[in-house]
Tab-separated table of N, CA and C in Angstrom:
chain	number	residue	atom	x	y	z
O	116	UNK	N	38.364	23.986	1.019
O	116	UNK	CA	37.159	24.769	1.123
O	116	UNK	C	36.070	24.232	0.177
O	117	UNK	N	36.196	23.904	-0.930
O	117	UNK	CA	35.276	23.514	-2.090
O	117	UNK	C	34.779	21.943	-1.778
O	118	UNK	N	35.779	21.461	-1.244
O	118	UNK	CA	35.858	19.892	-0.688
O	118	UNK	C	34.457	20.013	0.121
O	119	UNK	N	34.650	20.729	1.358
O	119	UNK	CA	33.662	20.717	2.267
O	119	UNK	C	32.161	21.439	1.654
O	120	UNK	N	32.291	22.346	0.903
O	120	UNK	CA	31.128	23.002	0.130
O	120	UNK	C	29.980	21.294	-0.419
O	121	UNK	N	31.142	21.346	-1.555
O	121	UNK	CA	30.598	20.106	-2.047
O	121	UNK	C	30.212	18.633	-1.699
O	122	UNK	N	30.894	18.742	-0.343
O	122	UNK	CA	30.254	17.023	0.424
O	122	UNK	C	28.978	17.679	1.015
O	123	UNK	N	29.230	18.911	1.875
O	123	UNK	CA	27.823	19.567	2.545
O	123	UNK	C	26.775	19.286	1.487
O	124	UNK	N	27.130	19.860	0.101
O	124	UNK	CA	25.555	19.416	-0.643
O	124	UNK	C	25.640	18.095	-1.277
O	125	UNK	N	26.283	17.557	-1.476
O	125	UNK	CA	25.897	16.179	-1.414
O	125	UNK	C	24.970	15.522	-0.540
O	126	UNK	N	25.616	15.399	0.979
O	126	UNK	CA	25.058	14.851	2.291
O	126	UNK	C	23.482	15.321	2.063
O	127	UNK	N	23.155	16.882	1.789
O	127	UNK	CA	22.343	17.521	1.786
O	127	UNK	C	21.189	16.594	1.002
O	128	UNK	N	21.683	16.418	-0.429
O	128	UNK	CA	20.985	15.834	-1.828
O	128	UNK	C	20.582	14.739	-0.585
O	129	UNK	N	21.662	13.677	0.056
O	129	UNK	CA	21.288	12.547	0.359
O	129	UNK	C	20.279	12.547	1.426
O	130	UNK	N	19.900	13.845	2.298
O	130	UNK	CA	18.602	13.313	3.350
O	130	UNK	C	17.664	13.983	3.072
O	131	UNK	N	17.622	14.918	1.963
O	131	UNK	CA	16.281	15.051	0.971
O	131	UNK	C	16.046	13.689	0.310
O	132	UNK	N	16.648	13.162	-0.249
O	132	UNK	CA	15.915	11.669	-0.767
O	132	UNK	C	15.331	10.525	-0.209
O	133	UNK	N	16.432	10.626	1.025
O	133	UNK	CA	15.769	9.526	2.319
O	133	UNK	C	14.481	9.768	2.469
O	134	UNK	N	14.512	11.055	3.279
O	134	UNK	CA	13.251	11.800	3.700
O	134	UNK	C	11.989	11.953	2.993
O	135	UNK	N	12.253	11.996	1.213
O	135	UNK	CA	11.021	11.493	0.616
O	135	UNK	C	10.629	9.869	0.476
O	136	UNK	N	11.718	9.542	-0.082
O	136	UNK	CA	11.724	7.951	0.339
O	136	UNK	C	10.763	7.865	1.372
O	137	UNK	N	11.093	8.327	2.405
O	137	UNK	CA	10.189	7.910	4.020
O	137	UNK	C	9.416	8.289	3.946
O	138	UNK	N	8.524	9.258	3.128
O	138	UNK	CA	6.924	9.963	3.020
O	138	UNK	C	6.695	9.037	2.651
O	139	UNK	N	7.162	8.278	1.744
O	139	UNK	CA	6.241	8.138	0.427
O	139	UNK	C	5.801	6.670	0.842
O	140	UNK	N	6.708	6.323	1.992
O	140	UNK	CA	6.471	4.366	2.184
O	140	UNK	C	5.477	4.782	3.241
O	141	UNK	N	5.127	6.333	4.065
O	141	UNK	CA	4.346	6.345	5.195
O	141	UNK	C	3.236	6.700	4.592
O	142	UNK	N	3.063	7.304	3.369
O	142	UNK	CA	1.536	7.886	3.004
O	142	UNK	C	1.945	7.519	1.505
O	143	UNK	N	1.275	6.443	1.414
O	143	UNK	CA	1.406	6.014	-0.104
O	143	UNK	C	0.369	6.632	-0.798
O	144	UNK	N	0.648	6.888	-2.293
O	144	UNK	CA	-0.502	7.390	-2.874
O	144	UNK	C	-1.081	6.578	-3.613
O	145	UNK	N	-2.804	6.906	-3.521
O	145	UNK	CA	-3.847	6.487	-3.688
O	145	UNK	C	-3.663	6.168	-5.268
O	146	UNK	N	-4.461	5.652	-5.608
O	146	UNK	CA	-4.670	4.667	-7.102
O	146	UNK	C	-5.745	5.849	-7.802
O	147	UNK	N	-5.125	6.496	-8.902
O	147	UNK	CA	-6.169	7.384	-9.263
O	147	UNK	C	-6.645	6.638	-10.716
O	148	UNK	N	-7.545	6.773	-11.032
O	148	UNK	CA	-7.823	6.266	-12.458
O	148	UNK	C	-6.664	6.166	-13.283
O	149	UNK	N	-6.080	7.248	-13.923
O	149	UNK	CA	-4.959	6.560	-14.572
O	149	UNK	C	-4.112	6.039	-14.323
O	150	UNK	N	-3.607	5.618	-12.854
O	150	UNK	CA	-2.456	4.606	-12.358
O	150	UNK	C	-3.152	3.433	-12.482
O	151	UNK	N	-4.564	3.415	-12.387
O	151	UNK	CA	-5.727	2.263	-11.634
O	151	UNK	C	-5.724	1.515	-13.436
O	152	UNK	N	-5.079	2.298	-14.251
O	152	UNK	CA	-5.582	1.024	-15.576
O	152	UNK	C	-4.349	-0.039	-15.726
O	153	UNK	N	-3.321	0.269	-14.989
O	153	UNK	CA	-1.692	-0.505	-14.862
O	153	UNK	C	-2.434	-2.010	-13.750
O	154	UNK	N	-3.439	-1.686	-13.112
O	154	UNK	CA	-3.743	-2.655	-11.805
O	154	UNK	C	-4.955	-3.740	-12.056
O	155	UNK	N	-5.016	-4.880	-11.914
O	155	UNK	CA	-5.812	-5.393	-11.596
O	155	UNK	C	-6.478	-6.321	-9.927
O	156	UNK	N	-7.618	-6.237	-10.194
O	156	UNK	CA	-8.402	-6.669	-8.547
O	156	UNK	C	-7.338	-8.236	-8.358
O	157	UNK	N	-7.661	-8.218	-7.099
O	157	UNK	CA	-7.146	-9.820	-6.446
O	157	UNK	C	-7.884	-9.870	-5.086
O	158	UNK	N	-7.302	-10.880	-4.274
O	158	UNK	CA	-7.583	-11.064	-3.446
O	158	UNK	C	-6.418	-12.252	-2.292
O	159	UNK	N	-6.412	-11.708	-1.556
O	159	UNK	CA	-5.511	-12.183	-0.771
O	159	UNK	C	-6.290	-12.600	0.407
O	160	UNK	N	-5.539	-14.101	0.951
O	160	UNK	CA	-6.154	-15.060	1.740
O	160	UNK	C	-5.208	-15.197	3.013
O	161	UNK	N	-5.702	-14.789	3.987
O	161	UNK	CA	-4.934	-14.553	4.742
O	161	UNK	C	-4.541	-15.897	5.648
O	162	UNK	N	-3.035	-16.387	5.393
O	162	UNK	CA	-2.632	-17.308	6.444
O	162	UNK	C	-1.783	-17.506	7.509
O	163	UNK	N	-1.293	-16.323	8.039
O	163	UNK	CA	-0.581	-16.320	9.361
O	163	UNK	C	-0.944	-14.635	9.596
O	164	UNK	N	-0.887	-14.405	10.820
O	164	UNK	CA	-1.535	-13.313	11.154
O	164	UNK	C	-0.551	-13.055	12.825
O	165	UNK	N	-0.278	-11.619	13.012
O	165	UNK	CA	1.293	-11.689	14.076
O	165	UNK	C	-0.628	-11.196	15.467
O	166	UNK	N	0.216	-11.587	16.221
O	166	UNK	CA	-0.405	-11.216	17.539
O	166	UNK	C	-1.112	-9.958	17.799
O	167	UNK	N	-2.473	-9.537	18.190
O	167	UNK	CA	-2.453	-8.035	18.349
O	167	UNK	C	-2.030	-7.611	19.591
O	168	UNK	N	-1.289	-6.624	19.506
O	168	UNK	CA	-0.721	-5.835	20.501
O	168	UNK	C	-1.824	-5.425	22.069
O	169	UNK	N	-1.157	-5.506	23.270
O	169	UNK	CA	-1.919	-4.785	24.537
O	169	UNK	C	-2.505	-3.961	23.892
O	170	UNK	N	-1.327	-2.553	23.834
O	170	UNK	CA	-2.054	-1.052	23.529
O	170	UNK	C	-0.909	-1.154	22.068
O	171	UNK	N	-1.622	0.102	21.554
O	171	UNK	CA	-1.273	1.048	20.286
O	171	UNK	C	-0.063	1.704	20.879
O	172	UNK	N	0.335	2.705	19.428
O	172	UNK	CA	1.457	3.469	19.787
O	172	UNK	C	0.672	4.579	20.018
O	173	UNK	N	1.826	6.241	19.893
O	173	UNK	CA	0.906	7.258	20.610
O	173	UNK	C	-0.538	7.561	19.984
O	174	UNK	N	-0.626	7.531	19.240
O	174	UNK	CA	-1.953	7.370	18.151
O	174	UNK	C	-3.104	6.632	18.165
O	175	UNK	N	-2.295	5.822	19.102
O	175	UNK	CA	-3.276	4.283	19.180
O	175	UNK	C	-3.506	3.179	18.062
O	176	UNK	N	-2.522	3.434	17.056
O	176	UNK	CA	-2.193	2.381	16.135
O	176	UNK	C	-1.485	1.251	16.508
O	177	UNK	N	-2.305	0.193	16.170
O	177	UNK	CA	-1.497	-1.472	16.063
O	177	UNK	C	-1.514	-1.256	14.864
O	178	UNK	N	-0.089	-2.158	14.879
O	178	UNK	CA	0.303	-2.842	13.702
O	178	UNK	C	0.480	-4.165	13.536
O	179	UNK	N	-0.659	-4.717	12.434
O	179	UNK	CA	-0.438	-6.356	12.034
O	179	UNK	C	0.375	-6.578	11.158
O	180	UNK	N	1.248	-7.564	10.533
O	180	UNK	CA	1.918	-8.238	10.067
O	180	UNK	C	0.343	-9.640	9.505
O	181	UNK	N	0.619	-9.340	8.540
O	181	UNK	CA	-0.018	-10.564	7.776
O	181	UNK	C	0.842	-11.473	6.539
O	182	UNK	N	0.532	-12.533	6.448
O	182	UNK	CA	0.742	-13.216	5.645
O	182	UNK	C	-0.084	-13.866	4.304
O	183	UNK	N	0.005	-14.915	3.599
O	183	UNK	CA	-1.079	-14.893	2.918
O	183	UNK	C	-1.074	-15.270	1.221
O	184	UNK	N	-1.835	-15.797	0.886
O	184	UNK	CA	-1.920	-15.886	-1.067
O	184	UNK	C	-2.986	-15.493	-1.882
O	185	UNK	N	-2.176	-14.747	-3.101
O	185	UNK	CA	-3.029	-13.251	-3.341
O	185	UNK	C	-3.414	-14.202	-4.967
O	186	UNK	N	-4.740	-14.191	-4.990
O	186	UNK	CA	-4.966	-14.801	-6.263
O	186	UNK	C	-6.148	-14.246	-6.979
O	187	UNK	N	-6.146	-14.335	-8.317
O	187	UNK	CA	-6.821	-13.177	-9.136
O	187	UNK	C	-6.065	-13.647	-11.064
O	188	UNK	N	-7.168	-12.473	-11.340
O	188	UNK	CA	-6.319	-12.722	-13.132
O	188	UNK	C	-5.202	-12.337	-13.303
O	189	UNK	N	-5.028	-13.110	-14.368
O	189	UNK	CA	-3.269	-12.790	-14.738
O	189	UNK	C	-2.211	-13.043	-13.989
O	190	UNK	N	-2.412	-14.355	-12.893
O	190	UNK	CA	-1.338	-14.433	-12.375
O	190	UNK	C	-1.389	-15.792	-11.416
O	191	UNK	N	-0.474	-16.393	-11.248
O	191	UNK	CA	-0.316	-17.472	-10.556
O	191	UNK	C	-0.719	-17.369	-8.632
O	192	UNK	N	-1.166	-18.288	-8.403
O	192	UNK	CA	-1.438	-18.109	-6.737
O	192	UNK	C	-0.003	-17.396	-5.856
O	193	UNK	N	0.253	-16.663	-4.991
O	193	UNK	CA	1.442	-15.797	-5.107
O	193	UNK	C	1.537	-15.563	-3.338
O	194	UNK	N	2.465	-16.110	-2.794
O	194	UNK	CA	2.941	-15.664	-1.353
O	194	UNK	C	3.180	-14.524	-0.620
O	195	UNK	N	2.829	-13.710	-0.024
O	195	UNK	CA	2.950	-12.559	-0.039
O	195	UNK	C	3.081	-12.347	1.797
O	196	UNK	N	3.506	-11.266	2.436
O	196	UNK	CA	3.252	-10.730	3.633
O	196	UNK	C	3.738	-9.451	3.691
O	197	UNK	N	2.528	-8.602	4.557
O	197	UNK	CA	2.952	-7.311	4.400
O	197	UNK	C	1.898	-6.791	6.168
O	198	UNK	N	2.087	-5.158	6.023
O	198	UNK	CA	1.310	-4.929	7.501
O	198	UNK	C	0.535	-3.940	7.086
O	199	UNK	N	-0.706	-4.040	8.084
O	199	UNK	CA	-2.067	-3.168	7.824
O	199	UNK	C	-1.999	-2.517	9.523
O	200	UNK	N	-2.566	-1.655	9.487
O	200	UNK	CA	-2.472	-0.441	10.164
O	200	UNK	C	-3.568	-0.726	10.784
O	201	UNK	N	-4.329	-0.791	12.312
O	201	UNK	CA	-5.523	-0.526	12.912
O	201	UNK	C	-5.827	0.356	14.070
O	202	UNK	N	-6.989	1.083	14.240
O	202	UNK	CA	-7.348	1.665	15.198
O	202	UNK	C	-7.498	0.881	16.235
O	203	UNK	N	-7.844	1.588	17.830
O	203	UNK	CA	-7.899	0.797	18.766
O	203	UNK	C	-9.215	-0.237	18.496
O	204	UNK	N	-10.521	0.373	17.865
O	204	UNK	CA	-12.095	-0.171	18.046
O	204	UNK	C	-11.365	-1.075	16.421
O	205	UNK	N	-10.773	-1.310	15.792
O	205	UNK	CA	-11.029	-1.933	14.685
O	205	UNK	C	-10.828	-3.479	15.291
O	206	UNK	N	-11.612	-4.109	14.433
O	206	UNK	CA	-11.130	-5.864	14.357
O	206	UNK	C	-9.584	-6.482	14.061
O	207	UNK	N	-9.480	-7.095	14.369
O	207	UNK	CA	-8.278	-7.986	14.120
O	207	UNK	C	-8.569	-8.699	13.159
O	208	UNK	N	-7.808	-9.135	11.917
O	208	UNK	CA	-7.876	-10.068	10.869
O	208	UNK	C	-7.662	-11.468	11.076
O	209	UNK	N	-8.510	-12.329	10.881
O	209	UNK	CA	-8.423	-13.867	11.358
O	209	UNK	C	-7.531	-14.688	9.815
O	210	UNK	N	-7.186	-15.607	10.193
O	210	UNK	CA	-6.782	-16.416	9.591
O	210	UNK	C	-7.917	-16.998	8.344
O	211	UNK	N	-7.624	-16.791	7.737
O	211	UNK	CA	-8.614	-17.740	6.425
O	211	UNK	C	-9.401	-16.681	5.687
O	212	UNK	N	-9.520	-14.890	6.880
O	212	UNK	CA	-9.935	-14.368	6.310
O	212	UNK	C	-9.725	-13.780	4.423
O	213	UNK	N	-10.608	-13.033	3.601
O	213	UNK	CA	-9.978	-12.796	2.545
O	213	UNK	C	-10.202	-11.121	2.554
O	214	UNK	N	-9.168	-10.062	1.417
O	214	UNK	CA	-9.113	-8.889	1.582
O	214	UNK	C	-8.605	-8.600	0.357
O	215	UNK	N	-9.395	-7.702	-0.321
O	215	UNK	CA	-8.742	-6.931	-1.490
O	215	UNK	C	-7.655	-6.378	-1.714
O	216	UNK	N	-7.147	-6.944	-2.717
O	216	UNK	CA	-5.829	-6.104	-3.179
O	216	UNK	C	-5.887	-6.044	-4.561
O	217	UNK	N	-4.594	-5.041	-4.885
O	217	UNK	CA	-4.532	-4.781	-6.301
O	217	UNK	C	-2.750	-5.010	-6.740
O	218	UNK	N	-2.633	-5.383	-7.934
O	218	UNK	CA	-1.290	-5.514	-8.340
O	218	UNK	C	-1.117	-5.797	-10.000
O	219	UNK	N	0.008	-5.837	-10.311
O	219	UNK	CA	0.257	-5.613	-11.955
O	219	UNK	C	0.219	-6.711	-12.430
O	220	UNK	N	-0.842	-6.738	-13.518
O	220	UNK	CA	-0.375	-8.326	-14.082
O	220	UNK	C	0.722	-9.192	-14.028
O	221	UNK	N	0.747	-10.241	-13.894
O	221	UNK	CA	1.941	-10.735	-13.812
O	221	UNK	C	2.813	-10.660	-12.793
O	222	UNK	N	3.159	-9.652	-11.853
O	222	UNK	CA	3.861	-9.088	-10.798
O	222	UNK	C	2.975	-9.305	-9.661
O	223	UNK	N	2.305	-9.756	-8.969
O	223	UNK	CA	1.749	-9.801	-8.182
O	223	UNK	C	2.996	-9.680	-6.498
O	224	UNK	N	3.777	-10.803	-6.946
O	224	UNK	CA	5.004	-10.727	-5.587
O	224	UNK	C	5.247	-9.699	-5.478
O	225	UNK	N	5.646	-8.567	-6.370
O	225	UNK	CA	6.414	-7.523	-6.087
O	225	UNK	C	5.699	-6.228	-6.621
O	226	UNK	N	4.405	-6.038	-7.004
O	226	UNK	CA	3.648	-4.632	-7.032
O	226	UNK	C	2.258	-5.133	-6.322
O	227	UNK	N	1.878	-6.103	-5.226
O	227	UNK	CA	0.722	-5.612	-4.761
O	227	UNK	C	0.218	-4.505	-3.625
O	228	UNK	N	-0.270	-4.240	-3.483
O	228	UNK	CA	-0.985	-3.249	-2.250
O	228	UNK	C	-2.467	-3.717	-1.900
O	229	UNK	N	-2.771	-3.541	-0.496
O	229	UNK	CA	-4.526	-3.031	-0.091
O	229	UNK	C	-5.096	-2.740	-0.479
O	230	UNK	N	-6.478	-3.114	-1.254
O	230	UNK	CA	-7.214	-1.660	-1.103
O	230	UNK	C	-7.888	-2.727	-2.678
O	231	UNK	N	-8.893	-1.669	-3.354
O	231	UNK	CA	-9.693	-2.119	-4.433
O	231	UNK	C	-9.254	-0.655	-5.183
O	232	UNK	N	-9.875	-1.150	-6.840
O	232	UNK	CA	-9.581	-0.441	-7.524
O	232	UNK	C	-10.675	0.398	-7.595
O	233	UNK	N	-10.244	1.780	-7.860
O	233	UNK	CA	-11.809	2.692	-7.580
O	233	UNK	C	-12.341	2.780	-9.401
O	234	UNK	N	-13.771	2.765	-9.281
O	234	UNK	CA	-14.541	2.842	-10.048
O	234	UNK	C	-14.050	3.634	-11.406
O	235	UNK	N	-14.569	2.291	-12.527
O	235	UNK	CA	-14.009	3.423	-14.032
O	235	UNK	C	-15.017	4.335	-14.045
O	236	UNK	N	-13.881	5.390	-14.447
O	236	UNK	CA	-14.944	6.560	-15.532
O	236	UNK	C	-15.423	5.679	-16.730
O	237	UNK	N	-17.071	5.522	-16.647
O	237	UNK	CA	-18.137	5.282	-17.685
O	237	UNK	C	-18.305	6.379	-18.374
O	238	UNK	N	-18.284	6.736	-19.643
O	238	UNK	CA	-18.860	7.978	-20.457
O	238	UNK	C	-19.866	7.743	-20.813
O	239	UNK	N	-20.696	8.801	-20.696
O	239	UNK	CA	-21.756	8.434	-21.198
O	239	UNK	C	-22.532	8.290	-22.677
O	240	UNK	N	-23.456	7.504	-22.616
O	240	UNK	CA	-24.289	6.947	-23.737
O	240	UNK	C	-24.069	7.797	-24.856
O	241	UNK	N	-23.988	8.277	-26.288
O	241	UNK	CA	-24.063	9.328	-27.345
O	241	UNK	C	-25.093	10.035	-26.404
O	242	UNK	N	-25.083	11.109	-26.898
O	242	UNK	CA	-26.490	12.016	-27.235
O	242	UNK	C	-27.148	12.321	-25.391
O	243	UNK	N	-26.144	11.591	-24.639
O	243	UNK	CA	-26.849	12.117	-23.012
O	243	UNK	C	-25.867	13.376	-22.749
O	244	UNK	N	-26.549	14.098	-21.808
O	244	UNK	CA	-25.922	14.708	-21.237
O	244	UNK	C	-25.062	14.183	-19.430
O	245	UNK	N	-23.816	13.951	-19.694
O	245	UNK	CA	-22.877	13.726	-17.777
O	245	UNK	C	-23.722	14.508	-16.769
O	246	UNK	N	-24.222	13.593	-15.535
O	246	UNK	CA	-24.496	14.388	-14.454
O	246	UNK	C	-23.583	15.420	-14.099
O	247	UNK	N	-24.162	16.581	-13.738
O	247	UNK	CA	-23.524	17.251	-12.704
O	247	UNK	C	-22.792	17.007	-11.276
């Protein structure tokens, strides 16, 4: 009886973790200022690029597969391939094109992502008053 109690919540523990696991690779979270001071800008050069699809899935999302070398400070020119998400009206990414990314010093192979780093908080000057 306790046998089965205790594998039930085990199993249990185990597809609550999957299941966040799987949020978290489908809706990654955004770079907020204080994650954004761990990151620096790059740029990745795109050199193999997978076919675009007839149609989308139900959504109307294609999915590309890109390839590519992500180069920037703090880090050696760096091989990389990963996939970007498009609407039906969006462009397709060409070969040679280039695209922002962000990743950890040094780590570039294995912490980059899409996207740019959003704007520092500037404080302001002594003696001003912060916009509203």
């Amino acid at each position: 009886m306790w046998l089965a109690v205790a594998f039930s919540a085990i199993l249990a523990a185990l597809l609550v973790a999957v299941l966040i696991q799987w949020q978290r690779g489908r809706n990654p979270r955004p770079l907020d200022s204080s994650r954004a001071g761990q990151f620096v800008q790059g740029t990745l050069t795109i050199t193999g690029v997978s076919d675009r699809p007839d149609q989308g899935d139900a959504k109307g999302e294609r999915y590309c597969t890109v390839s590519g070398t992500i180069v920037g400070p703090q880090t050696d020119p760096a091989e990389v391939y990963g996939t970007l998400v498009f609407g039906e009206r969006d462009s397709w990414p060409q070969i040679g094109a280039d695209l922002p990314v962000v990743y950890k010093p040094g780590k570039a192979t294995s912490t980059w992502r899409f996207g740019e780093l959003p704007p520092m908080d500037v404080p302001p000057p002594p003696g001003q008053v912060p916009p509203a």
